[in-house]
Amino acid sequence: MSLLTVDCFNGKWEQQIGEARIFWDRLTEDELLHIKGHQYRLAGLIQARYAITLDEADQQVRSFFDQHES
């Protein structure tokens, strides 16, 4: 994902929180609001909450962003 695409996605993050909550049901809306669409922060939270490797969490985040970019 290019920097421009990431910036555009971050601008729409609040609209995507509902989808992210479905994708990662162990994360709260407040946590997702606080992250503001930052990939690395989101991957770190997913890693901790789901007890997976950072690589696995990063792959999930990339997949989510790829599915929801417009």
Coordinates of N, CA and C in Angstrom, one line a residue:
M1 N 0.9 -1.2 0.0 CA 0.0 0.0 0.0 C 0.9 1.2 0.0
S2 N 0.6 2.1 -0.9 CA 1.5 3.3 -1.0 C 1.1 4.3 0.1
L3 N 2.1 5.3 0.4 CA 1.9 6.2 1.4 C 0.6 7.0 1.1
L4 N 0.3 7.4 -0.1 CA -0.9 8.2 -0.4 C -2.1 7.4 -0.1
T5 N -2.1 6.1 -0.4 CA -3.2 5.2 -0.1 C -3.4 5.1 1.4
V6 N -2.4 5.0 2.1 CA -2.4 4.9 3.6 C -3.0 6.1 4.2
D7 N -2.6 7.3 3.7 CA -3.1 8.6 4.2 C -4.6 8.7 3.9
C8 N -5.0 8.3 2.7 CA -6.4 8.3 2.3 C -7.2 7.4 3.2
F9 N -6.7 6.2 3.4 CA -7.4 5.2 4.3 C -7.5 5.8 5.7
N10 N -6.4 6.4 6.2 CA -6.4 6.9 7.6 C -7.5 8.0 7.7
G11 N -7.7 8.7 6.7 CA -8.8 9.7 6.7 C -10.2 9.1 6.8
K12 N -10.3 7.9 6.4 CA -11.6 7.2 6.4 C -11.7 6.2 7.5
W13 N -10.7 6.2 8.4 CA -10.6 5.2 9.4 C -11.9 5.1 10.3
E14 N -12.4 6.2 10.7 CA -13.6 6.2 11.6 C -14.7 5.5 10.9
Q15 N -14.8 5.6 9.6 CA -15.9 4.9 8.8 C -15.6 3.4 8.7
Q16 N -14.4 3.0 8.9 CA -14.0 1.6 8.8 C -14.0 0.8 10.1
I17 N -14.2 1.5 11.2 CA -14.1 0.9 12.5 C -15.1 -0.2 12.7
G18 N -16.3 -0.1 12.2 CA -17.3 -1.2 12.3 C -16.8 -2.4 11.6
E19 N -16.2 -2.3 10.4 CA -15.6 -3.4 9.7 C -14.5 -4.0 10.5
A20 N -13.6 -3.2 11.0 CA -12.5 -3.7 11.8 C -12.9 -4.4 13.0
R21 N -14.0 -4.0 13.7 CA -14.6 -4.7 14.9 C -15.1 -6.1 14.5
I22 N -15.6 -6.2 13.3 CA -16.0 -7.5 12.8 C -14.8 -8.4 12.6
F23 N -13.8 -7.8 11.9 CA -12.6 -8.5 11.6 C -11.8 -9.0 12.8
W24 N -11.7 -8.1 13.8 CA -11.0 -8.3 15.1 C -11.9 -8.1 16.2
D25 N -12.7 -9.1 16.6 CA -13.8 -8.9 17.6 C -13.2 -8.7 19.0
R26 N -12.0 -9.0 19.3 CA -11.4 -8.8 20.6 C -10.9 -7.4 20.8
L27 N -11.0 -6.5 19.8 CA -10.6 -5.1 20.0 C -11.8 -4.3 20.2
T28 N -11.6 -3.3 21.1 CA -12.7 -2.4 21.4 C -12.8 -1.2 20.4
E29 N -13.9 -0.6 20.3 CA -14.1 0.6 19.4 C -13.2 1.7 19.9
D30 N -13.0 1.9 21.2 CA -12.1 2.9 21.7 C -10.7 2.6 21.3
E31 N -10.2 1.4 21.4 CA -8.9 1.1 20.9 C -8.7 1.4 19.5
L32 N -9.7 1.0 18.6 CA -9.6 1.3 17.2 C -9.6 2.8 16.9
L33 N -10.4 3.5 17.6 CA -10.4 5.0 17.5 C -9.1 5.6 17.8
H34 N -8.5 5.1 18.9 CA -7.2 5.6 19.3 C -6.1 5.3 18.3
I35 N -6.1 4.2 17.7 CA -5.1 3.8 16.7 C -5.1 4.6 15.4
K36 N -6.3 5.1 15.1 CA -6.5 6.0 13.9 C -6.0 5.5 12.6
G37 N -6.0 4.1 12.5 CA -5.7 3.5 11.2 C -4.2 3.3 11.0
H38 N -3.4 3.5 12.0 CA -1.9 3.3 11.9 C -1.6 1.8 11.9
Q39 N -1.1 1.4 10.8 CA -0.8 0.0 10.6 C 0.0 -0.7 11.7
Y40 N 1.1 -0.1 12.1 CA 2.0 -0.7 13.0 C 1.4 -0.8 14.4
R41 N 0.7 0.3 14.8 CA 0.1 0.2 16.1 C -1.1 -0.8 16.1
L42 N -1.8 -0.9 15.0 CA -2.9 -1.9 14.9 C -2.3 -3.3 15.0
A43 N -1.2 -3.5 14.2 CA -0.6 -4.9 14.2 C -0.1 -5.2 15.6
G44 N 0.5 -4.3 16.3 CA 1.0 -4.5 17.7 C -0.1 -4.9 18.7
L45 N -1.3 -4.2 18.5 CA -2.4 -4.5 19.4 C -3.0 -5.9 19.1
I46 N -3.1 -6.2 17.8 CA -3.6 -7.5 17.4 C -2.7 -8.6 17.8
Q47 N -1.4 -8.4 17.7 CA -0.4 -9.4 18.2 C -0.6 -9.7 19.7
A48 N -0.8 -8.6 20.5 CA -0.9 -8.8 21.9 C -2.3 -9.5 22.3
R49 N -3.3 -9.0 21.6 CA -4.7 -9.5 22.0 C -4.9 -10.9 21.5
Y50 N -4.4 -11.3 20.4 CA -4.6 -12.6 19.8 C -3.5 -13.6 20.0
A51 N -2.4 -13.1 20.7 CA -1.2 -14.0 21.0 C -0.7 -14.7 19.7
I52 N -0.4 -13.8 18.7 CA 0.1 -14.3 17.5 C 1.4 -13.5 17.2
T53 N 2.2 -13.9 16.2 CA 3.4 -13.2 15.9 C 3.1 -11.9 15.3
L54 N 4.1 -11.0 15.3 CA 3.9 -9.7 14.7 C 3.8 -9.9 13.2
D55 N 4.5 -10.8 12.6 CA 4.3 -11.1 11.2 C 2.9 -11.5 10.8
E56 N 2.3 -12.3 11.6 CA 0.9 -12.8 11.4 C 0.0 -11.6 11.5
A57 N 0.2 -10.8 12.5 CA -0.7 -9.6 12.8 C -0.5 -8.6 11.6
D58 N 0.7 -8.4 11.2 CA 1.0 -7.5 10.1 C 0.3 -8.0 8.8
Q59 N 0.3 -9.3 8.6 CA -0.4 -9.8 7.4 C -1.9 -9.6 7.5
Q60 N -2.5 -9.8 8.6 CA -3.9 -9.5 8.8 C -4.2 -8.1 8.5
V61 N -3.4 -7.2 9.0 CA -3.6 -5.7 8.8 C -3.5 -5.4 7.4
R62 N -2.5 -5.9 6.7 CA -2.3 -5.6 5.3 C -3.5 -6.2 4.5
S63 N -4.0 -7.3 4.8 CA -5.1 -7.9 4.2 C -6.4 -7.1 4.4
F64 N -6.6 -6.6 5.6 CA -7.7 -5.7 5.9 C -7.6 -4.4 5.1
F65 N -6.5 -3.8 5.1 CA -6.3 -2.5 4.4 C -6.5 -2.8 2.9
D66 N -6.0 -3.9 2.3 CA -6.2 -4.2 0.9 C -7.6 -4.4 0.5
Q67 N -8.4 -5.0 1.4 CA -9.8 -5.3 1.1 C -10.6 -4.0 1.2
H68 N -10.2 -3.0 2.0 CA -11.0 -1.9 2.3 C -10.5 -0.6 1.6
E69 N -9.4 -0.7 0.8 CA -9.0 0.6 0.2 C -9.9 0.8 -1.0
S70 N -10.1 2.1 -1.3 CA -11.0 2.5 -2.4 C -10.4 3.6 -3.2

